[in-house]
Amino acid sequence: MNFIIFDLEWNNAYNYKLKRGMNEIIEIGAVKLDENLKVIDTFKQLIKPKLSKKLGSRFKNLTHITIDEINQSGISFENAFDNFSKWCGKGDNLFLSWSTSDLYTLVANFKEFENTVYVDFISKYADAQKYCMHFIENADSSNQISLSNCAEIFEIDTDCINFHRALEDCMITAYCFEKVYDADILQNFIHTCDISFFERLIFKPFYIKEAQYSTFNLDETKIICPVCKGEIKPVKKYEFTNNTFRGAGICDKCGKKFWTYIRAKQTYDDIVVSTRAVQINKKRAKHLV
Ligand SMILES: [Zn+2]
């Protein structure tokens, strides 16, 4: 098995078609390691942007890439990834990147420019950041560690390295990966990348605002009385605000009155419904029904 560590630099551009900002890939870098973790090849390519020719200040400050440089040696997104895919080859490759945000951006760019979320040359993927953090004591999984921090913790000499250029970041990631490489532990971090893997990665969960949507039916959603476990029957039409259906009801067993709340969230494979009932104080309950 070879390891391909890739890194992307992107510019936040406004996408007029989607009417929102998106990260457009401007540079791709990669290193290929053989099974003994020896560097056998490198890849580096600038990409001419399609959405915005204007480079944001964050991008410029981070990468120091100039528009002249891009005009001189940049090629189209399609050609860049054709070349990259050929460079990767069809063999048994494990792809790695420092955090899934690079993979996410890659898939989002594929969706925009290649009209598919399926990045067909990636069949196996592992998050190098997550893997390395596994070996750092007291690392908090919610508090992601930067590549430069990790290099420092692993005592890797980065004095002559420019962080935030794609190929350099790949080399540092490779050094970090080598430092804590364990074939058995790595197995637990490898994802098989079929179409649903990519769809899931890019899927954005949302709250349902329709009373009937797919398997969700607002009127059939049961709310259990927190006092006696009876069922609260609605006495008022639901209103939808703040992603929540808000209503009121009376328990059919104990007769207490409640404000009721229902939330339905569409996730990639399911609709998750949550309900809540808050007892209405006596004074207000009198006026209700
Ligand atoms: Zn009750």
mmCIF file of N, CA, C and O and ligand atoms in Angstrom, residues 225-232 251-256 258, ligand 1:
data_model
loop_
_atom_site.group_PDB
_atom_site.id
_atom_site.type_symbol
_atom_site.label_atom_id
_atom_site.label_comp_id
_atom_site.label_asym_id
_atom_site.label_seq_id
_atom_site.Cartn_x
_atom_site.Cartn_y
_atom_site.Cartn_z
ATOM 1 N N CYS A 225 -46.497 13.160 28.640
ATOM 2 C CA CYS A 225 -46.579 14.033 29.818
ATOM 3 C C CYS A 225 -45.400 13.750 30.751
ATOM 4 O O CYS A 225 -45.205 12.607 31.171
ATOM 5 N N PRO A 226 -44.605 14.761 31.069
ATOM 6 C CA PRO A 226 -43.456 14.530 31.946
ATOM 7 C C PRO A 226 -43.882 14.242 33.388
ATOM 8 O O PRO A 226 -43.101 13.739 34.180
ATOM 9 N N VAL A 227 -45.151 14.531 33.736
ATOM 10 C CA VAL A 227 -45.620 14.323 35.114
ATOM 11 C C VAL A 227 -46.141 12.899 35.301
ATOM 12 O O VAL A 227 -45.734 12.188 36.228
ATOM 13 N N CYS A 228 -47.049 12.452 34.391
ATOM 14 C CA CYS A 228 -47.706 11.149 34.621
ATOM 15 C C CYS A 228 -47.497 10.140 33.498
ATOM 16 O O CYS A 228 -48.023 9.031 33.563
ATOM 17 N N LYS A 229 -46.733 10.541 32.461
ATOM 18 C CA LYS A 229 -46.455 9.661 31.305
ATOM 19 C C LYS A 229 -47.694 9.401 30.433
ATOM 20 O O LYS A 229 -47.693 8.515 29.586
ATOM 21 N N GLY A 230 -48.761 10.162 30.657
ATOM 22 C CA GLY A 230 -49.898 10.102 29.745
ATOM 23 C C GLY A 230 -49.544 10.817 28.441
ATOM 24 O O GLY A 230 -48.410 11.244 28.262
ATOM 25 N N GLU A 231 -50.548 10.974 27.571
ATOM 26 C CA GLU A 231 -50.254 11.618 26.303
ATOM 27 C C GLU A 231 -50.844 13.025 26.274
ATOM 28 O O GLU A 231 -51.990 13.232 26.677
ATOM 29 N N ILE A 232 -50.040 13.968 25.809
ATOM 30 C CA ILE A 232 -50.519 15.348 25.745
ATOM 31 C C ILE A 232 -51.214 15.579 24.403
ATOM 32 O O ILE A 232 -50.631 15.375 23.351
ATOM 33 N N CYS A 251 -52.784 17.064 29.040
ATOM 34 C CA CYS A 251 -52.538 15.637 29.250
ATOM 35 C C CYS A 251 -53.877 14.915 29.383
ATOM 36 O O CYS A 251 -54.747 15.339 30.147
ATOM 37 N N ASP A 252 -54.041 13.820 28.632
ATOM 38 C CA ASP A 252 -55.330 13.113 28.664
ATOM 39 C C ASP A 252 -55.495 12.286 29.938
ATOM 40 O O ASP A 252 -56.566 11.738 30.188
ATOM 41 N N LYS A 253 -54.446 12.191 30.753
ATOM 42 C CA LYS A 253 -54.532 11.389 31.969
ATOM 43 C C LYS A 253 -54.639 12.265 33.225
ATOM 44 O O LYS A 253 -55.564 12.124 34.014
ATOM 45 N N CYS A 254 -53.697 13.220 33.371
ATOM 46 C CA CYS A 254 -53.691 14.031 34.601
ATOM 47 C C CYS A 254 -54.352 15.399 34.405
ATOM 48 O O CYS A 254 -54.584 16.122 35.366
ATOM 49 N N GLY A 255 -54.603 15.776 33.158
ATOM 50 C CA GLY A 255 -55.296 17.022 32.870
ATOM 51 C C GLY A 255 -54.450 18.279 32.983
ATOM 52 O O GLY A 255 -54.953 19.390 32.831
ATOM 53 N N LYS A 256 -53.153 18.128 33.228
ATOM 54 C CA LYS A 256 -52.290 19.306 33.315
ATOM 55 C C LYS A 256 -52.046 19.884 31.916
ATOM 56 O O LYS A 256 -52.096 19.170 30.912
ATOM 57 N N PHE A 258 -49.702 22.068 29.120
ATOM 58 C CA PHE A 258 -48.267 22.208 28.775
ATOM 59 C C PHE A 258 -48.073 23.042 27.514
ATOM 60 O O PHE A 258 -48.904 23.012 26.602
HETATM 61 ZN ZN ZN B 1 -50.153 13.843 32.704
#
